[in-house]
Amino acid sequence: QVQLVESGGGLVQAGGSLRLSCLASGSISSINAMGWYRQAPGKQRELVAILKSGGQIQHGDFVKGRFSIRRAPVKNTVYLQMNNLQPEDTAVYYCNADLVLSDKSWQDGNYWGQGTQVTVSS
């Protein structure tokens, strides 16, 4: 089974920090891109940051240097370091990955994690 598992969410006070992790597992041949989206209640899902296989990073304008994405030392894992969190950052954060799979019973393409809640209090 192909899975993306997020961890690291929780409740934090304004100005605090969290580090989210996403681990991709299964019959993965290669990863074209991997990163994070978020969705707050009543709002559309938006890009946070995506790391591509060539090293290029796409990120949302709201990041403004507060968030950073990087490949973890653990295989098929990425981190999202979030500093100086603010109440408007409160959302469910979803891991996303564009995968090439070795198991032909699974289709190549985008896969999503179930999300991890980040809540920032005033």
PDB file of C-alpha atoms in Angstrom:
ATOM      1  CA  GLN A   1       0.000   0.000   0.000  1.00  0.00           C
ATOM      2  CA  VAL A   2       1.229   3.504  -0.840  1.00  0.00           C
ATOM      3  CA  GLN A   3       0.989   5.797   2.153  1.00  0.00           C
ATOM      4  CA  LEU A   4       1.935   9.331   3.144  1.00  0.00           C
ATOM      5  CA  VAL A   5       2.018   9.755   6.911  1.00  0.00           C
ATOM      6  CA  GLU A   6       2.285  13.197   8.511  1.00  0.00           C
ATOM      7  CA  SER A   7       3.407  13.964  12.036  1.00  0.00           C
ATOM      8  CA  GLY A   8       4.355  16.962  14.142  1.00  0.00           C
ATOM      9  CA  GLY A   9       1.129  18.939  14.267  1.00  0.00           C
ATOM     10  CA  GLY A  10      -0.389  20.239  17.459  1.00  0.00           C
ATOM     11  CA  LEU A  11      -1.287  23.282  19.505  1.00  0.00           C
ATOM     12  CA  VAL A  12       1.228  26.097  19.796  1.00  0.00           C
ATOM     13  CA  GLN A  13       1.163  29.692  21.002  1.00  0.00           C
ATOM     14  CA  ALA A  14       1.695  32.585  18.616  1.00  0.00           C
ATOM     15  CA  GLY A  15       5.377  33.038  17.936  1.00  0.00           C
ATOM     16  CA  GLY A  16       6.143  29.383  18.505  1.00  0.00           C
ATOM     17  CA  SER A  17       7.529  26.763  16.159  1.00  0.00           C
ATOM     18  CA  LEU A  18       6.621  23.325  14.858  1.00  0.00           C
ATOM     19  CA  ARG A  19       8.338  20.859  12.574  1.00  0.00           C
ATOM     20  CA  LEU A  20       6.119  18.699  10.405  1.00  0.00           C
ATOM     21  CA  SER A  21       7.337  15.454   8.890  1.00  0.00           C
ATOM     22  CA  CYS A  22       5.978  13.414   6.013  1.00  0.00           C
ATOM     23  CA  LEU A  23       7.061   9.858   5.315  1.00  0.00           C
ATOM     24  CA  ALA A  24       6.171   8.214   2.022  1.00  0.00           C
ATOM     25  CA  SER A  25       6.126   4.424   2.018  1.00  0.00           C
ATOM     26  CA  GLY A  26       5.230   1.661  -0.393  1.00  0.00           C
ATOM     27  CA  SER A  27       6.492   0.494  -3.766  1.00  0.00           C
ATOM     28  CA  ILE A  28       8.128   3.828  -4.612  1.00  0.00           C
ATOM     29  CA  SER A  29      10.552   3.931  -7.515  1.00  0.00           C
ATOM     30  CA  SER A  30      11.209   7.681  -7.385  1.00  0.00           C
ATOM     31  CA  ILE A  31       9.717  10.933  -6.123  1.00  0.00           C
ATOM     32  CA  ASN A  32       9.211  13.773  -8.588  1.00  0.00           C
ATOM     33  CA  ALA A  33       8.016  16.244  -5.968  1.00  0.00           C
ATOM     34  CA  MET A  34       6.993  16.210  -2.332  1.00  0.00           C
ATOM     35  CA  GLY A  35       5.703  18.846   0.043  1.00  0.00           C
ATOM     36  CA  TRP A  36       2.812  20.493   1.825  1.00  0.00           C
ATOM     37  CA  TYR A  37      -0.576  22.126   1.324  1.00  0.00           C
ATOM     38  CA  ARG A  38      -2.923  23.484   3.965  1.00  0.00           C
ATOM     39  CA  GLN A  39      -6.646  24.107   4.311  1.00  0.00           C
ATOM     40  CA  ALA A  40      -8.398  26.236   6.903  1.00  0.00           C
ATOM     41  CA  PRO A  41     -12.143  25.925   7.615  1.00  0.00           C
ATOM     42  CA  GLY A  42     -14.186  27.655   4.932  1.00  0.00           C
ATOM     43  CA  LYS A  43     -11.160  28.245   2.717  1.00  0.00           C
ATOM     44  CA  GLN A  44      -9.669  26.522  -0.298  1.00  0.00           C
ATOM     45  CA  ARG A  45      -6.613  24.350  -0.045  1.00  0.00           C
ATOM     46  CA  GLU A  46      -3.447  26.335  -0.727  1.00  0.00           C
ATOM     47  CA  LEU A  47       0.166  25.577  -1.445  1.00  0.00           C
ATOM     48  CA  VAL A  48       2.626  25.889   1.417  1.00  0.00           C
ATOM     49  CA  ALA A  49       5.824  24.523  -0.121  1.00  0.00           C
ATOM     50  CA  ILE A  50       6.792  21.827  -2.609  1.00  0.00           C
ATOM     51  CA  LEU A  51      10.295  20.451  -3.134  1.00  0.00           C
ATOM     52  CA  LYS A  52      10.974  19.076  -6.611  1.00  0.00           C
ATOM     53  CA  SER A  53      13.455  16.353  -7.479  1.00  0.00           C
ATOM     54  CA  GLY A  54      15.784  18.862  -9.147  1.00  0.00           C
ATOM     55  CA  GLY A  55      15.966  20.937  -5.975  1.00  0.00           C
ATOM     56  CA  GLN A  56      13.529  23.649  -7.030  1.00  0.00           C
ATOM     57  CA  ILE A  57      11.091  24.882  -4.399  1.00  0.00           C
ATOM     58  CA  GLN A  58       7.648  26.384  -4.929  1.00  0.00           C
ATOM     59  CA  HIS A  59       6.036  28.093  -1.970  1.00  0.00           C
ATOM     60  CA  GLY A  60       3.092  30.251  -1.043  1.00  0.00           C
ATOM     61  CA  ASP A  61       3.587  33.997  -0.780  1.00  0.00           C
ATOM     62  CA  PHE A  62       2.447  33.995   2.838  1.00  0.00           C
ATOM     63  CA  VAL A  63       5.520  32.039   3.925  1.00  0.00           C
ATOM     64  CA  LYS A  64       7.758  35.160   3.867  1.00  0.00           C
ATOM     65  CA  GLY A  65      10.787  33.337   5.191  1.00  0.00           C
ATOM     66  CA  ARG A  66       9.021  31.848   8.205  1.00  0.00           C
ATOM     67  CA  PHE A  67       8.686  28.339   6.767  1.00  0.00           C
ATOM     68  CA  SER A  68      11.273  26.136   5.127  1.00  0.00           C
ATOM     69  CA  ILE A  69      11.119  22.734   3.467  1.00  0.00           C
ATOM     70  CA  ARG A  70      13.956  20.264   3.187  1.00  0.00           C
ATOM     71  CA  ARG A  71      14.662  16.631   2.538  1.00  0.00           C
ATOM     72  CA  ALA A  72      15.188  14.686   5.734  1.00  0.00           C
ATOM     73  CA  PRO A  73      18.094  12.306   6.336  1.00  0.00           C
ATOM     74  CA  VAL A  74      15.476   9.560   6.545  1.00  0.00           C
ATOM     75  CA  LYS A  75      14.641   8.128   3.126  1.00  0.00           C
ATOM     76  CA  ASN A  76      11.431   9.367   1.462  1.00  0.00           C
ATOM     77  CA  THR A  77      10.831  11.932   4.177  1.00  0.00           C
ATOM     78  CA  VAL A  78      10.510  15.725   4.059  1.00  0.00           C
ATOM     79  CA  TYR A  79      10.379  18.289   6.848  1.00  0.00           C
ATOM     80  CA  LEU A  80       8.435  21.519   7.031  1.00  0.00           C
ATOM     81  CA  GLN A  81       9.976  23.807   9.636  1.00  0.00           C
ATOM     82  CA  MET A  82       7.509  26.491  10.719  1.00  0.00           C
ATOM     83  CA  ASN A  83       8.737  29.403  12.825  1.00  0.00           C
ATOM     84  CA  ASN A  84       6.975  32.455  14.240  1.00  0.00           C
ATOM     85  CA  LEU A  85       3.589  30.827  13.813  1.00  0.00           C
ATOM     86  CA  GLN A  86       0.541  33.083  13.829  1.00  0.00           C
ATOM     87  CA  PRO A  87      -3.179  32.379  14.373  1.00  0.00           C
ATOM     88  CA  GLU A  88      -3.821  32.710  10.633  1.00  0.00           C
ATOM     89  CA  ASP A  89      -1.581  29.683  10.114  1.00  0.00           C
ATOM     90  CA  THR A  90      -4.184  27.495  11.818  1.00  0.00           C
ATOM     91  CA  ALA A  91      -5.207  24.794   9.341  1.00  0.00           C
ATOM     92  CA  VAL A  92      -4.990  21.141   8.470  1.00  0.00           C
ATOM     93  CA  TYR A  93      -1.659  20.558   6.773  1.00  0.00           C
ATOM     94  CA  TYR A  94      -1.582  17.865   4.085  1.00  0.00           C
ATOM     95  CA  CYS A  95       1.438  16.124   2.659  1.00  0.00           C
ATOM     96  CA  ASN A  96       1.457  15.662  -1.108  1.00  0.00           C
ATOM     97  CA  ALA A  97       3.818  13.702  -3.321  1.00  0.00           C
ATOM     98  CA  ASP A  98       4.135  13.043  -7.053  1.00  0.00           C
ATOM     99  CA  LEU A  99       5.300   9.437  -7.123  1.00  0.00           C
ATOM    100  CA  VAL A 100       6.641   6.968  -9.642  1.00  0.00           C
ATOM    101  CA  LEU A 101       5.756   3.491  -8.419  1.00  0.00           C
ATOM    102  CA  SER A 102       7.326   0.115  -9.078  1.00  0.00           C
ATOM    103  CA  ASP A 103       4.126  -1.813  -8.345  1.00  0.00           C
ATOM    104  CA  LYS A 104       2.063  -1.658 -11.541  1.00  0.00           C
ATOM    105  CA  SER A 105      -1.156  -2.229  -9.613  1.00  0.00           C
ATOM    106  CA  TRP A 106      -0.803   1.371  -8.393  1.00  0.00           C
ATOM    107  CA  GLN A 107      -0.926   4.367 -10.732  1.00  0.00           C
ATOM    108  CA  ASP A 108       1.860   6.929 -10.872  1.00  0.00           C
ATOM    109  CA  GLY A 109       0.881  10.439  -9.837  1.00  0.00           C
ATOM    110  CA  ASN A 110      -0.180  12.523  -6.870  1.00  0.00           C
ATOM    111  CA  TYR A 111      -0.870  11.008  -3.474  1.00  0.00           C
ATOM    112  CA  TRP A 112      -2.088  12.691  -0.305  1.00  0.00           C
ATOM    113  CA  GLY A 113      -1.731  12.132   3.385  1.00  0.00           C
ATOM    114  CA  GLN A 114      -4.669  12.360   5.764  1.00  0.00           C
ATOM    115  CA  GLY A 115      -3.463  15.634   7.238  1.00  0.00           C
ATOM    116  CA  THR A 116      -2.236  16.904  10.577  1.00  0.00           C
ATOM    117  CA  GLN A 117      -3.903  19.703  12.533  1.00  0.00           C
ATOM    118  CA  VAL A 118      -1.912  22.830  13.373  1.00  0.00           C
ATOM    119  CA  THR A 119      -3.596  25.215  15.792  1.00  0.00           C
ATOM    120  CA  VAL A 120      -1.985  28.520  16.779  1.00  0.00           C
ATOM    121  CA  SER A 121      -3.453  30.341  19.764  1.00  0.00           C
ATOM    122  CA  SER A 122      -3.267  34.080  20.412  1.00  0.00           C
TER     123      SER A 122
END
